[in-house]
Short mmCIF file of C-alpha atoms and ligand atoms in Angstrom, two decimals:
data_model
loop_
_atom_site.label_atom_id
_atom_site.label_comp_id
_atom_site.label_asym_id
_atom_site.label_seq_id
_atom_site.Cartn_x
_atom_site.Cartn_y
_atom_site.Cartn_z
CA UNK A 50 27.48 -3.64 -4.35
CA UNK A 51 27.09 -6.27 -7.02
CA UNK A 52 24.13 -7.45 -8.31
CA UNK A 53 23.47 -10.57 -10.96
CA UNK A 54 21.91 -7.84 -13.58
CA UNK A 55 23.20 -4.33 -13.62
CA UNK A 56 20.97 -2.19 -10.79
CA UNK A 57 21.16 1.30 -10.34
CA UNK A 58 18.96 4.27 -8.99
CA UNK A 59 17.65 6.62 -11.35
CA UNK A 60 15.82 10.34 -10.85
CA UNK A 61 12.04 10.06 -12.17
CA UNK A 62 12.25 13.84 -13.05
CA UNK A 63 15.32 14.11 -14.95
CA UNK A 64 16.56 10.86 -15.44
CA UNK A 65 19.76 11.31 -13.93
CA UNK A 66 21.43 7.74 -12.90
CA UNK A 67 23.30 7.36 -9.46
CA UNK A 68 25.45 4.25 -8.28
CA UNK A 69 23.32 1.92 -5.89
CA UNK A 70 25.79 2.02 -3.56
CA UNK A 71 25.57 5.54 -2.95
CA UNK A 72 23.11 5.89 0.00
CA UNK A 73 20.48 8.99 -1.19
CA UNK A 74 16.70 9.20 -1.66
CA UNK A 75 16.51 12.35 -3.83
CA UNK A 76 18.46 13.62 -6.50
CA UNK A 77 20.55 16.79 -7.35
CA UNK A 78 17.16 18.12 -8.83
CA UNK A 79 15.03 17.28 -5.84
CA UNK A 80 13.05 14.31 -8.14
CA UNK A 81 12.51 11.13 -6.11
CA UNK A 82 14.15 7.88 -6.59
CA UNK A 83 13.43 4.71 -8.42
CA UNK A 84 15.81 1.27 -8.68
CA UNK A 85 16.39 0.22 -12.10
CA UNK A 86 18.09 -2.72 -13.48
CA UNK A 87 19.06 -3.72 -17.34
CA UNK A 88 15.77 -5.54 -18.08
CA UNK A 89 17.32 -6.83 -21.65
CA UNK A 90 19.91 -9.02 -19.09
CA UNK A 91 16.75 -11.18 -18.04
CA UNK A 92 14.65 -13.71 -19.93
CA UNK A 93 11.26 -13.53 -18.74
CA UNK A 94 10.05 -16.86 -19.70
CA UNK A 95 12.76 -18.44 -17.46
CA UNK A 96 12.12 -16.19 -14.50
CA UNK A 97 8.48 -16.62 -14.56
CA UNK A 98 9.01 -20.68 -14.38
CA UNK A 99 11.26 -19.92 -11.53
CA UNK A 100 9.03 -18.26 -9.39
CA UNK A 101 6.26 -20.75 -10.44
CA UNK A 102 8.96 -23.44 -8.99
CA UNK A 103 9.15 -21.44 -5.46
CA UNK A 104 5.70 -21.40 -5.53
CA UNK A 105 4.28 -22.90 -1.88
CA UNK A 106 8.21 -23.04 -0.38
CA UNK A 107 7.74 -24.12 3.18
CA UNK A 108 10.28 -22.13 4.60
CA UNK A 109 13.39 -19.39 3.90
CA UNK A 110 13.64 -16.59 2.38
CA UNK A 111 12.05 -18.13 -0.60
CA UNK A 112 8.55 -18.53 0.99
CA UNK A 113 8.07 -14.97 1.25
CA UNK A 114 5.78 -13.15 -1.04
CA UNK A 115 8.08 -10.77 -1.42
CA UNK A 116 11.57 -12.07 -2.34
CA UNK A 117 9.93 -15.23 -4.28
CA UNK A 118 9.95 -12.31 -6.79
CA UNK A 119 13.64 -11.64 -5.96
CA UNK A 120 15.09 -10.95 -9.46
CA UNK A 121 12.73 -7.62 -9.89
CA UNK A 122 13.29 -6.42 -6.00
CA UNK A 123 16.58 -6.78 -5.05
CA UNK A 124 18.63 -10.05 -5.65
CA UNK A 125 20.71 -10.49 -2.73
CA UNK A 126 21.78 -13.81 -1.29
CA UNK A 127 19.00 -15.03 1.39
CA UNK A 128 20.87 -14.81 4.01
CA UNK A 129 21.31 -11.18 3.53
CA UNK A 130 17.35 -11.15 3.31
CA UNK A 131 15.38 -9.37 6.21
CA UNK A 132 12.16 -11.01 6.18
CA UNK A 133 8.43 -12.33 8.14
CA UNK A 134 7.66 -14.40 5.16
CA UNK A 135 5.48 -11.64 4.64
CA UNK A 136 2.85 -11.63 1.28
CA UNK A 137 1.35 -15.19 0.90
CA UNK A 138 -1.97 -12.74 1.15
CA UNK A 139 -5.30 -14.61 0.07
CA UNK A 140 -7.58 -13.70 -2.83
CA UNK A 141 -11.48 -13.15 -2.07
CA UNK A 142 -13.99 -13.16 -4.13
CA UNK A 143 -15.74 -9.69 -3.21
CA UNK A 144 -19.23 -11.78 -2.23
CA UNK A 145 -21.65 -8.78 -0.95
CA UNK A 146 -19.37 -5.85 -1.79
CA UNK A 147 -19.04 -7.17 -5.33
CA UNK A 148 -22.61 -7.15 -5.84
CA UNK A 149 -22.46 -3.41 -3.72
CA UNK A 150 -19.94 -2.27 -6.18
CA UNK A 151 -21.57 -3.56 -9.25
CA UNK A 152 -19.09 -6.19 -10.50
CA UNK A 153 -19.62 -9.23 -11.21
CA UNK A 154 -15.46 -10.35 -11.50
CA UNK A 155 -14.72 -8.67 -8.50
CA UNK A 156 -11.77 -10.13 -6.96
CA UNK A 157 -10.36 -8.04 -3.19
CA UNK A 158 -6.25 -9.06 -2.68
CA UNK A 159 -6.20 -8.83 1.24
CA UNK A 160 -3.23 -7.06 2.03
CA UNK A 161 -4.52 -6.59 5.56
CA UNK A 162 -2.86 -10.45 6.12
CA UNK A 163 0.57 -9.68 6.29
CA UNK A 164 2.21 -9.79 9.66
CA UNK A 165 1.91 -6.51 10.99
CA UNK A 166 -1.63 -6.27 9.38
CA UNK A 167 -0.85 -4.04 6.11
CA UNK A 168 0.92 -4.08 2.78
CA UNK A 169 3.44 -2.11 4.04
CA UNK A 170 5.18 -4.50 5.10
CA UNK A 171 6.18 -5.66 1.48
CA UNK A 172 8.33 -2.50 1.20
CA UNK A 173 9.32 -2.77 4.58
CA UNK A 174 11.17 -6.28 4.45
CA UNK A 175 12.79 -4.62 1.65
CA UNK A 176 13.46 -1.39 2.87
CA UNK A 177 15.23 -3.25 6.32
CA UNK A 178 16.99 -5.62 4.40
CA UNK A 179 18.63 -2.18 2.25
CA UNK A 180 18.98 -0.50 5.29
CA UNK A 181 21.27 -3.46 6.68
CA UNK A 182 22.96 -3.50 3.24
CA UNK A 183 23.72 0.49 3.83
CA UNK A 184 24.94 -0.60 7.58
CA UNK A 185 21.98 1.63 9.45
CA UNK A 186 21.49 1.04 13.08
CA UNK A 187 18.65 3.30 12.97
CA UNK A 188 15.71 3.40 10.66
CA UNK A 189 13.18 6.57 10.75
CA UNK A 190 9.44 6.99 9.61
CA UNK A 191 6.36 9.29 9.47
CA UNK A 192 3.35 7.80 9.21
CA UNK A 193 -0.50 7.86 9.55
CA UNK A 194 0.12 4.33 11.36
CA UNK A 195 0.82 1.24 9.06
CA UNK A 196 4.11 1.97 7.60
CA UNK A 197 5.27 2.65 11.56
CA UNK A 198 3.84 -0.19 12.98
CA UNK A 199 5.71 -2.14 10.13
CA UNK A 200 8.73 -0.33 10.79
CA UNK A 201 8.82 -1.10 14.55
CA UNK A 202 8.59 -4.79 14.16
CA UNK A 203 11.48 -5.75 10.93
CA UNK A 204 13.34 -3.15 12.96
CA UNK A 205 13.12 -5.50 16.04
CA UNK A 206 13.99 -8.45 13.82
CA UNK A 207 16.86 -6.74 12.09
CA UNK A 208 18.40 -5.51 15.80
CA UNK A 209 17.54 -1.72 14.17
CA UNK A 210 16.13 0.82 16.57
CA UNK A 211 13.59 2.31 15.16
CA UNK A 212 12.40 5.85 15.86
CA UNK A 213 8.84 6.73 14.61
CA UNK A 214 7.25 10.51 13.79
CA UNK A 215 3.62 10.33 14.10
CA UNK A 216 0.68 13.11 14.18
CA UNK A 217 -0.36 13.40 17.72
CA UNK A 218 -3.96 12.13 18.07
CA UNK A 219 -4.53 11.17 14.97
CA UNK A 220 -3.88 7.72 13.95
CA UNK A 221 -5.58 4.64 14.66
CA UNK A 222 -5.14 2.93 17.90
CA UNK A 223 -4.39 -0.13 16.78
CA UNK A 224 -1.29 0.99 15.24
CA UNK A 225 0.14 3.07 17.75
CA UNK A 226 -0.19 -0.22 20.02
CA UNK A 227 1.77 -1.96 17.54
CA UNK A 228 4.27 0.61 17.44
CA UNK A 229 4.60 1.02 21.47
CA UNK A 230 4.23 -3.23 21.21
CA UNK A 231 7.43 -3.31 18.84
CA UNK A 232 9.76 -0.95 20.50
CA UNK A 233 9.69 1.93 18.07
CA UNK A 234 10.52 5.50 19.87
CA UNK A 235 7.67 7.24 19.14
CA UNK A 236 7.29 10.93 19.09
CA UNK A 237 3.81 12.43 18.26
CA UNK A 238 4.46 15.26 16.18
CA UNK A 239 1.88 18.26 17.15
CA UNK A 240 1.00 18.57 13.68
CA UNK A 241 -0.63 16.47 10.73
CA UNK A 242 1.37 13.62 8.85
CA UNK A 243 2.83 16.09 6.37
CA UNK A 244 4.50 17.75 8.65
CA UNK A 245 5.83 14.73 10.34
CA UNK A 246 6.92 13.89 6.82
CA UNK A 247 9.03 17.14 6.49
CA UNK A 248 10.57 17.27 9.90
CA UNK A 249 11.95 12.89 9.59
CA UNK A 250 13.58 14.05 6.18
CA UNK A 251 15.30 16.85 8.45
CA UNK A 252 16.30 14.86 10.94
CA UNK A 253 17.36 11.58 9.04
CA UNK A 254 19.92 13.96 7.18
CA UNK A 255 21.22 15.42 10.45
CA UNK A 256 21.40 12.97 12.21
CA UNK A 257 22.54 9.95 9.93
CA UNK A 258 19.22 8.09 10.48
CA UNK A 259 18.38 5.77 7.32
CA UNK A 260 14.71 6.88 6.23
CA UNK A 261 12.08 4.58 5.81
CA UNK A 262 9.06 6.03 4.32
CA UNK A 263 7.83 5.05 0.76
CA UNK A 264 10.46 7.80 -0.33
CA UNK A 265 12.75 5.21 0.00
CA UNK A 266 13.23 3.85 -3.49
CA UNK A 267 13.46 0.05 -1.48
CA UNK A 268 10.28 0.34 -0.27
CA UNK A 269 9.12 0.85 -3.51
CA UNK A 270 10.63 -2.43 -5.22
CA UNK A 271 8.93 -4.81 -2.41
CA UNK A 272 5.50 -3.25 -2.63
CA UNK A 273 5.32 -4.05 -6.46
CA UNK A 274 5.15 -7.99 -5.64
CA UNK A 275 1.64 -7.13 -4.79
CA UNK A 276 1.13 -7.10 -8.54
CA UNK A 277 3.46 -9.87 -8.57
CA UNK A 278 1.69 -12.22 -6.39
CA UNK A 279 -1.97 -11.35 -7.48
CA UNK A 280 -1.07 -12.15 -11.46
CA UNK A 281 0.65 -15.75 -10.14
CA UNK A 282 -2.64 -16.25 -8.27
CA UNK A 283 -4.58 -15.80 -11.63
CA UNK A 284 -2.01 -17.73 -13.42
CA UNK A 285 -0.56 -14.74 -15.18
CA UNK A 286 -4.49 -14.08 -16.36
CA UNK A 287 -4.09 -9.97 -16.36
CA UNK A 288 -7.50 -8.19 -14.94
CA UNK A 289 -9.21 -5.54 -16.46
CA UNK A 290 -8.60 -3.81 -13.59
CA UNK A 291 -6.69 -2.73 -10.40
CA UNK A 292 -8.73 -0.52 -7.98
CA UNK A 293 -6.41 0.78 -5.46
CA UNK A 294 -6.69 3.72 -2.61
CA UNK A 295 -4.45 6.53 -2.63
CA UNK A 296 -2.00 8.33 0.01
CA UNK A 297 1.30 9.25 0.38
CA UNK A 298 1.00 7.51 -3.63
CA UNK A 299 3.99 4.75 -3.34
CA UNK A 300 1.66 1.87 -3.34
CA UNK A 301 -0.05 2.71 -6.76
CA UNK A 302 3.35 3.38 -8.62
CA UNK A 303 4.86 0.50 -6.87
CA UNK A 304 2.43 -1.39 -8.50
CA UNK A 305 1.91 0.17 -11.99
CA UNK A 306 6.29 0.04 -11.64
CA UNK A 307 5.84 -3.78 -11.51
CA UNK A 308 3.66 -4.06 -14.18
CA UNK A 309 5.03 -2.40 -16.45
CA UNK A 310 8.31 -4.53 -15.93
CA UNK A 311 6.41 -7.47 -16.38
CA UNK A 312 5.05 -6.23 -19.60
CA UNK A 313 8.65 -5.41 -20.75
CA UNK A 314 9.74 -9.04 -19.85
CA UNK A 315 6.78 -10.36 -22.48
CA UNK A 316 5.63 -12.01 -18.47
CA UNK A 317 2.38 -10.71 -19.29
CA UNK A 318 0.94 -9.47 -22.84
CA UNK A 319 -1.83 -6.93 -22.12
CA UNK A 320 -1.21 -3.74 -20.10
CA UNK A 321 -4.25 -3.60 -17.04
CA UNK A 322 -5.81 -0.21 -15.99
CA UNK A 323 -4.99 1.16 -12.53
CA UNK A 324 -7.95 3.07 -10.55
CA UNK A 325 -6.51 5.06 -7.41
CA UNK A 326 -9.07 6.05 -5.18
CA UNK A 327 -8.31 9.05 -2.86
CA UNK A 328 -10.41 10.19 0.02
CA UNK A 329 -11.94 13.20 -0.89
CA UNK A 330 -10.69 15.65 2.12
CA UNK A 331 -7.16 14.78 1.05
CA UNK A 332 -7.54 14.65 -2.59
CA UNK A 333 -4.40 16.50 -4.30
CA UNK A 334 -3.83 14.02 -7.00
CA UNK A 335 -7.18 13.64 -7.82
CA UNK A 336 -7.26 17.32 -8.12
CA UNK A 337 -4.61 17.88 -10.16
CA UNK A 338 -5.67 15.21 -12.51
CA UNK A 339 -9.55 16.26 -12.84
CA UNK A 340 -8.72 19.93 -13.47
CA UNK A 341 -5.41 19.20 -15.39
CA UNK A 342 -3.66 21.85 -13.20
CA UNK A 343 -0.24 21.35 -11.30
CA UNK A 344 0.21 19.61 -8.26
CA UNK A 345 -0.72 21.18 -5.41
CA UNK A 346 -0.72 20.10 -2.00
CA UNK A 347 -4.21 20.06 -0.01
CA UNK A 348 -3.64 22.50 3.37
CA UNK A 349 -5.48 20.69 5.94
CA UNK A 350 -6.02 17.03 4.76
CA UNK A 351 -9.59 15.14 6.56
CA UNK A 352 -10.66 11.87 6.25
CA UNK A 353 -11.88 9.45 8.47
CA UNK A 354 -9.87 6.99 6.44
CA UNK A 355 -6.82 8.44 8.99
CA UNK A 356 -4.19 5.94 7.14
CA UNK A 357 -4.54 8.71 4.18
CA UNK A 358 -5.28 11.81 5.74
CA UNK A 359 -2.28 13.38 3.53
CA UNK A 360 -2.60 16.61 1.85
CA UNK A 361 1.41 16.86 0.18
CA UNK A 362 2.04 13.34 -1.01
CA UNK A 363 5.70 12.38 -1.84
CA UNK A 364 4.89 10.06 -4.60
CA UNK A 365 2.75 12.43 -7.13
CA UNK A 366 5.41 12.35 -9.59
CA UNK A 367 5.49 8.74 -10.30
CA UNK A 368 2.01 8.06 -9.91
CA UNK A 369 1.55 10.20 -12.62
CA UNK A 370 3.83 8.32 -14.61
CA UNK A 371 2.12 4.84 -13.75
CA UNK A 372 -0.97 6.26 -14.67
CA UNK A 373 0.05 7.45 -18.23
CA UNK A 374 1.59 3.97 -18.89
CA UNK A 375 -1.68 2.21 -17.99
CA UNK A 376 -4.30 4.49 -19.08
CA UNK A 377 -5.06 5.03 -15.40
CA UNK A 378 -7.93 6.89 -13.42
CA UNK A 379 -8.28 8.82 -10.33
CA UNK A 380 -11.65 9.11 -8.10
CA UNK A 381 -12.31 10.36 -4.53
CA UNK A 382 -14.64 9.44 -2.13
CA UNK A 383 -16.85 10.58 0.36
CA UNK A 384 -16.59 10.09 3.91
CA UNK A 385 -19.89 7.94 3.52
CA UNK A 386 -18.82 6.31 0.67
CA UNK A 387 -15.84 5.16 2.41
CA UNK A 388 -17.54 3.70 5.75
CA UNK A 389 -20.93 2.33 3.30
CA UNK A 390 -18.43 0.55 1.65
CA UNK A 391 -16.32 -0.45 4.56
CA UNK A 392 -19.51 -2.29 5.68
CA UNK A 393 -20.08 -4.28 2.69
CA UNK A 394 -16.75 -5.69 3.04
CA UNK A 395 -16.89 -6.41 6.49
CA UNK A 396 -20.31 -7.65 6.25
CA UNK A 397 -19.01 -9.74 3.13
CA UNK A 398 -16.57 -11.45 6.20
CA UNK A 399 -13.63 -10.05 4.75
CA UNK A 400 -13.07 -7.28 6.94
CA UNK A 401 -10.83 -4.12 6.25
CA UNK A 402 -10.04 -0.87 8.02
CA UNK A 403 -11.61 2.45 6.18
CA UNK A 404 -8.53 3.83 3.68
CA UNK A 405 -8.85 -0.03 2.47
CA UNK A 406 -12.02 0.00 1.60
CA UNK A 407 -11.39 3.44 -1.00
CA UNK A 408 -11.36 0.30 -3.37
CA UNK A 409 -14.73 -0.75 -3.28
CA UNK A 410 -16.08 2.55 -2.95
CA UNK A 411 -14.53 3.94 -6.01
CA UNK A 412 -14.95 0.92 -7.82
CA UNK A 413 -18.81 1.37 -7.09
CA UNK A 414 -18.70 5.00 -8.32
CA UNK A 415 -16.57 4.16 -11.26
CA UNK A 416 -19.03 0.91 -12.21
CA UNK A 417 -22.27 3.72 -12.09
CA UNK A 418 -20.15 6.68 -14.29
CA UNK A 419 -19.66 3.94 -16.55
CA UNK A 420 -15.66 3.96 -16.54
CA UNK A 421 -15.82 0.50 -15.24
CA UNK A 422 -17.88 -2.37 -17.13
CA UNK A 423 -19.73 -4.22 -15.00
CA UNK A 424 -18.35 -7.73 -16.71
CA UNK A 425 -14.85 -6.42 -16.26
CA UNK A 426 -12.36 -8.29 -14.74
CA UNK A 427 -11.60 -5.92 -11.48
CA UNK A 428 -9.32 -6.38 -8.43
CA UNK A 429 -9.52 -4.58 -6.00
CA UNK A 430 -6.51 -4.19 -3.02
CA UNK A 431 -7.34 -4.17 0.68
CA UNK A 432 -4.35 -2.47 2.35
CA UNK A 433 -5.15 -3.12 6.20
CA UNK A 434 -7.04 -5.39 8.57
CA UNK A 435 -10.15 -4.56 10.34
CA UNK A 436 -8.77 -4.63 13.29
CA UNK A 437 -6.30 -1.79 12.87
CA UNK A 438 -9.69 0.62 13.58
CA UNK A 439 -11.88 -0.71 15.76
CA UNK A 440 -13.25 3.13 16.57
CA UNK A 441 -14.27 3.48 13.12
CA UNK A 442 -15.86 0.04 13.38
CA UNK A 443 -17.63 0.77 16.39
CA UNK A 444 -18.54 4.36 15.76
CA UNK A 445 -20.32 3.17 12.60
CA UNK A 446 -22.24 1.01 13.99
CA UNK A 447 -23.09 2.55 16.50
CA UNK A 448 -24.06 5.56 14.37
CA UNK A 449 -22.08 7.92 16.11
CA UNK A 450 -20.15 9.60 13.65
CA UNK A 451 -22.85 12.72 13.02
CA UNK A 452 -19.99 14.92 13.80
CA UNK A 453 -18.07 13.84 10.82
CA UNK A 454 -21.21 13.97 8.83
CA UNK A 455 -21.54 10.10 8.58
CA UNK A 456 -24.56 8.07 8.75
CA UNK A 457 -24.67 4.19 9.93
CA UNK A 458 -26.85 3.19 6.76
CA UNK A 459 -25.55 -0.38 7.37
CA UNK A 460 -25.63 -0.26 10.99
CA UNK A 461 -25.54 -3.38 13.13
CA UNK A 462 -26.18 -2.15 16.63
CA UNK A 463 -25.10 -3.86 19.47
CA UNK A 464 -28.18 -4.20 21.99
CA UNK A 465 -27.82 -4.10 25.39
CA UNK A 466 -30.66 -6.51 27.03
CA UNK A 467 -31.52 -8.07 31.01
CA UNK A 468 -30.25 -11.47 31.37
CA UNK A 469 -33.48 -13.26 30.93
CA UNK A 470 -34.88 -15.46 28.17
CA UNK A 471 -37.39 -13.07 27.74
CA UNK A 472 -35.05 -10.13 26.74
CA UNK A 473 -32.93 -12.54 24.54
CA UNK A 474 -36.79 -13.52 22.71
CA UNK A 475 -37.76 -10.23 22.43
CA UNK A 476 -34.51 -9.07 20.98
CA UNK A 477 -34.02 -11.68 18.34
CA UNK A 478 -38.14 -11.24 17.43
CA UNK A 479 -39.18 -14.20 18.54
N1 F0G B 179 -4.18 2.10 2.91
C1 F0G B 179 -3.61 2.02 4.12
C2 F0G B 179 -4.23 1.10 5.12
C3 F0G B 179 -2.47 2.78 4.42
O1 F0G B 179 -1.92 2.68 5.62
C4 F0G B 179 -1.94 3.64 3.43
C5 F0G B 179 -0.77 4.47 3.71
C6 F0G B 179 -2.57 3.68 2.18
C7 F0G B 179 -3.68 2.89 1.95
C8 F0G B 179 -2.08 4.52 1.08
O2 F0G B 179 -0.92 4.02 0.50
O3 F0G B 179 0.52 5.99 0.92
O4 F0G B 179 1.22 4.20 -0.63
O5 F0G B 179 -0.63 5.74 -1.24
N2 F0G B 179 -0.29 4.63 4.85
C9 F0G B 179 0.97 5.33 5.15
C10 F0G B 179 1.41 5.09 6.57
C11 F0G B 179 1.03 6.71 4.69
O6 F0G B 179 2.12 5.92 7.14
O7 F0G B 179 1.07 4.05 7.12
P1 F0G B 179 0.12 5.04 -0.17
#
């Protein structure tokens, strides 16, 4: 494989560098992946003015929000791109949940508007298009919901089949529809996700299956033009801040990974802080970096915020290292926290499923410890769409989530009435 700018993969443990086109995920040592390329063989200034120039492309490869950034994610020609012109995601102002959280610069990047309804499919256009580059005809995944759903559909597009390991009853129906809807074979592992996540690493080395979980280096390198595409759409202006939840972990290094190759490039000048916000029933980073002991995994992950119920996340290692660059945080959650702030944003008219909405909770809890300044410049990142959970929505609101020890405190109950004037009067307070 040849590339414009030297690109090779390289072991975050020790360092170790392996030819691209040698198909692996892990090295000799067991240390994940990452895909590097010789930096000093790019001038910044002139990239940046290209990607201001593709800026708003009508159609192509080059109207995605992905490979508009193609120089940092993998610089193939476009027809060689897999892509849903995915990324293009707007920018709110946070409206109600800004002035819930505190903040009064408090942007939310709605990652919930990409075409399968999450940011995963920024790593997954790039992780298809590398798995056509590897010749796959099969693609794997375990997931809490998102990153199969994605799967299943550039799969379709690509002519991949796709074959999905998810934890049986427990992922949000909206995604398993999307799944079933795209074609992916599904198997519901009886088990949590971090067992599915064992067993598709098993079985994609058996049985020759190209794995697509955030594992996958690829992935990686098209999640980090979140990052990308939020600092274009503040004209380069770096934030104070990035509040962002936390998984499986590849969506916070992806983006402190893109950041800090900006920041080599001299594309932006001042180095942001990253937040990750983890739910606090599946909180093993967030133990490991409030007690300053060595990763551990967390037995039996909970959460309502079922997108990251994960107790043994793959990704630890770099997050770490994204977080020492940047001068990063980590917070958890409540369960209440998570839905109290999941109604601010939907009441704001944003909308976002519960893991999402980790952001605005943490950067509420962050804004009253005092890590956060209330002028600060903040963005937070919705990761799904509301509609992804409407059980969570509806159990909420309905205030039937005592079992999980949740409270509607923002409840907007749905009344049921007669059909007569009367009712409708009586109901609205007239
Ligand atoms: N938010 C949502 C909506 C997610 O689906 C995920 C991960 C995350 C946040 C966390 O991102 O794993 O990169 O730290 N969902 C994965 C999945 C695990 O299978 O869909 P992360």
């Amino acid at each position: 494989m040849n590339f414009k700018v030297a690109t090779w993969v390289e072991c975050v443990h020790c360092a170790r560098k392996y030819d691209i086109g040698e198909l692996r995920y892990n090295c000799d040592c067991g240390g994940i992946l990452d895909v590097r390329r010789d930096l000093s063989a790019i001038d910044g200034q002139a990239l940046k003015q290209t990607w201001e120039n593709r800026w708003g492309m009508k159609r192509g490869a080059m109207s995605s929000g992905v490979w508009r950034y193609k120089e940092l994610i993998l610089d193939l020609p476009d027809d060689r791109i897999i892509t849903r012109q995915e990324g293009n995601t707007r920018m709110y102002d946070a409206g109600l949940a800004g002035k819930y959280a505190g903040l009064k610069n408090f942007l939310l990047k709605h990652e919930g508007e990409n075409p399968t309804g999450s940011f995963k499919d920024r790593g997954m256009t790039c992780g298809t298009t590398a798995a056509m580059m590897y010749h796959a005809t099969s693609v794997a995944c375990a997931s809490t919901g998102n990153t199969s759903a994605s799967m299943a559909s550039y799969a379709a597009v690509s002519g991949l089949k796709s074959i999905i390991f998810i934890p049986e009853g427990k992922i949000a129906y909206g995604k398993l529809a999307q799944a079933l809807a795209f074609g992916g074979k599904t198997l519901q592992i009886e088990g949590n996700f971090d067992d599915a996540m064992s067993l598709v690493q098993d079985v994609c080395r058996e049985l020759n299956i190209y794995l697509l979980n955030s594992i996958n280096p690829f992935r990686i390198e098209g999640q980090k033009a979140i990052g990308f595409e939020i600092l274009q759409q503040l004209d380069w202006e770096v934030p104070d801040w990035f509040v962002i939840p936390g998984g499986n972990l590849g969506n916070n290094s992806a983006l402190s990974k893109g950041l800090e190759e900006l920041y080599a490039l001299g594309i932006i000048n001042k180095i942001p802080r990253i937040a990750v916000i983890q739910a606090s029933g599946s909180a093993p980073l967030y133990k490991m970096w409030k007690n300053k002991t060595p990763f551990e995994a967390v037995k039996n992950p909970e959460t309502i915020a079922t997108a990251i119920k994960i107790g043994n996340p793959v990704s630890w290692e770099k997050t770490l290292r994204g977080l020492e660059w940047c001068n990063g945080v980590v917070e958890e959650v409540s369960e209440q926290e998570i839905m109290d702030a999941k109604a601010m944003v939907d009441a704001a008219g944003i909308g976002a499923e519960p893991a999402s909405c980790c952001s605005v909770a943490g950067a509420k809890k962050l804004v009253d410890a005092g890590v956060i300044d209330p002028e600060a410049k903040v963005v937070g990142i919705l990761t799904g769409n509301v509609l992804k959970d409407p059980d969570a929505v509806i159990g909420y609101h309905k205030n039937e989530l005592a079992n999980k020890g949740i409270v509607g405190t923002y409840a907007n109950r749905p009344v049921i009435i007669k059909p007569t004037v009367d009712a409708v009067k009586k109901a609205l307070g007239r």
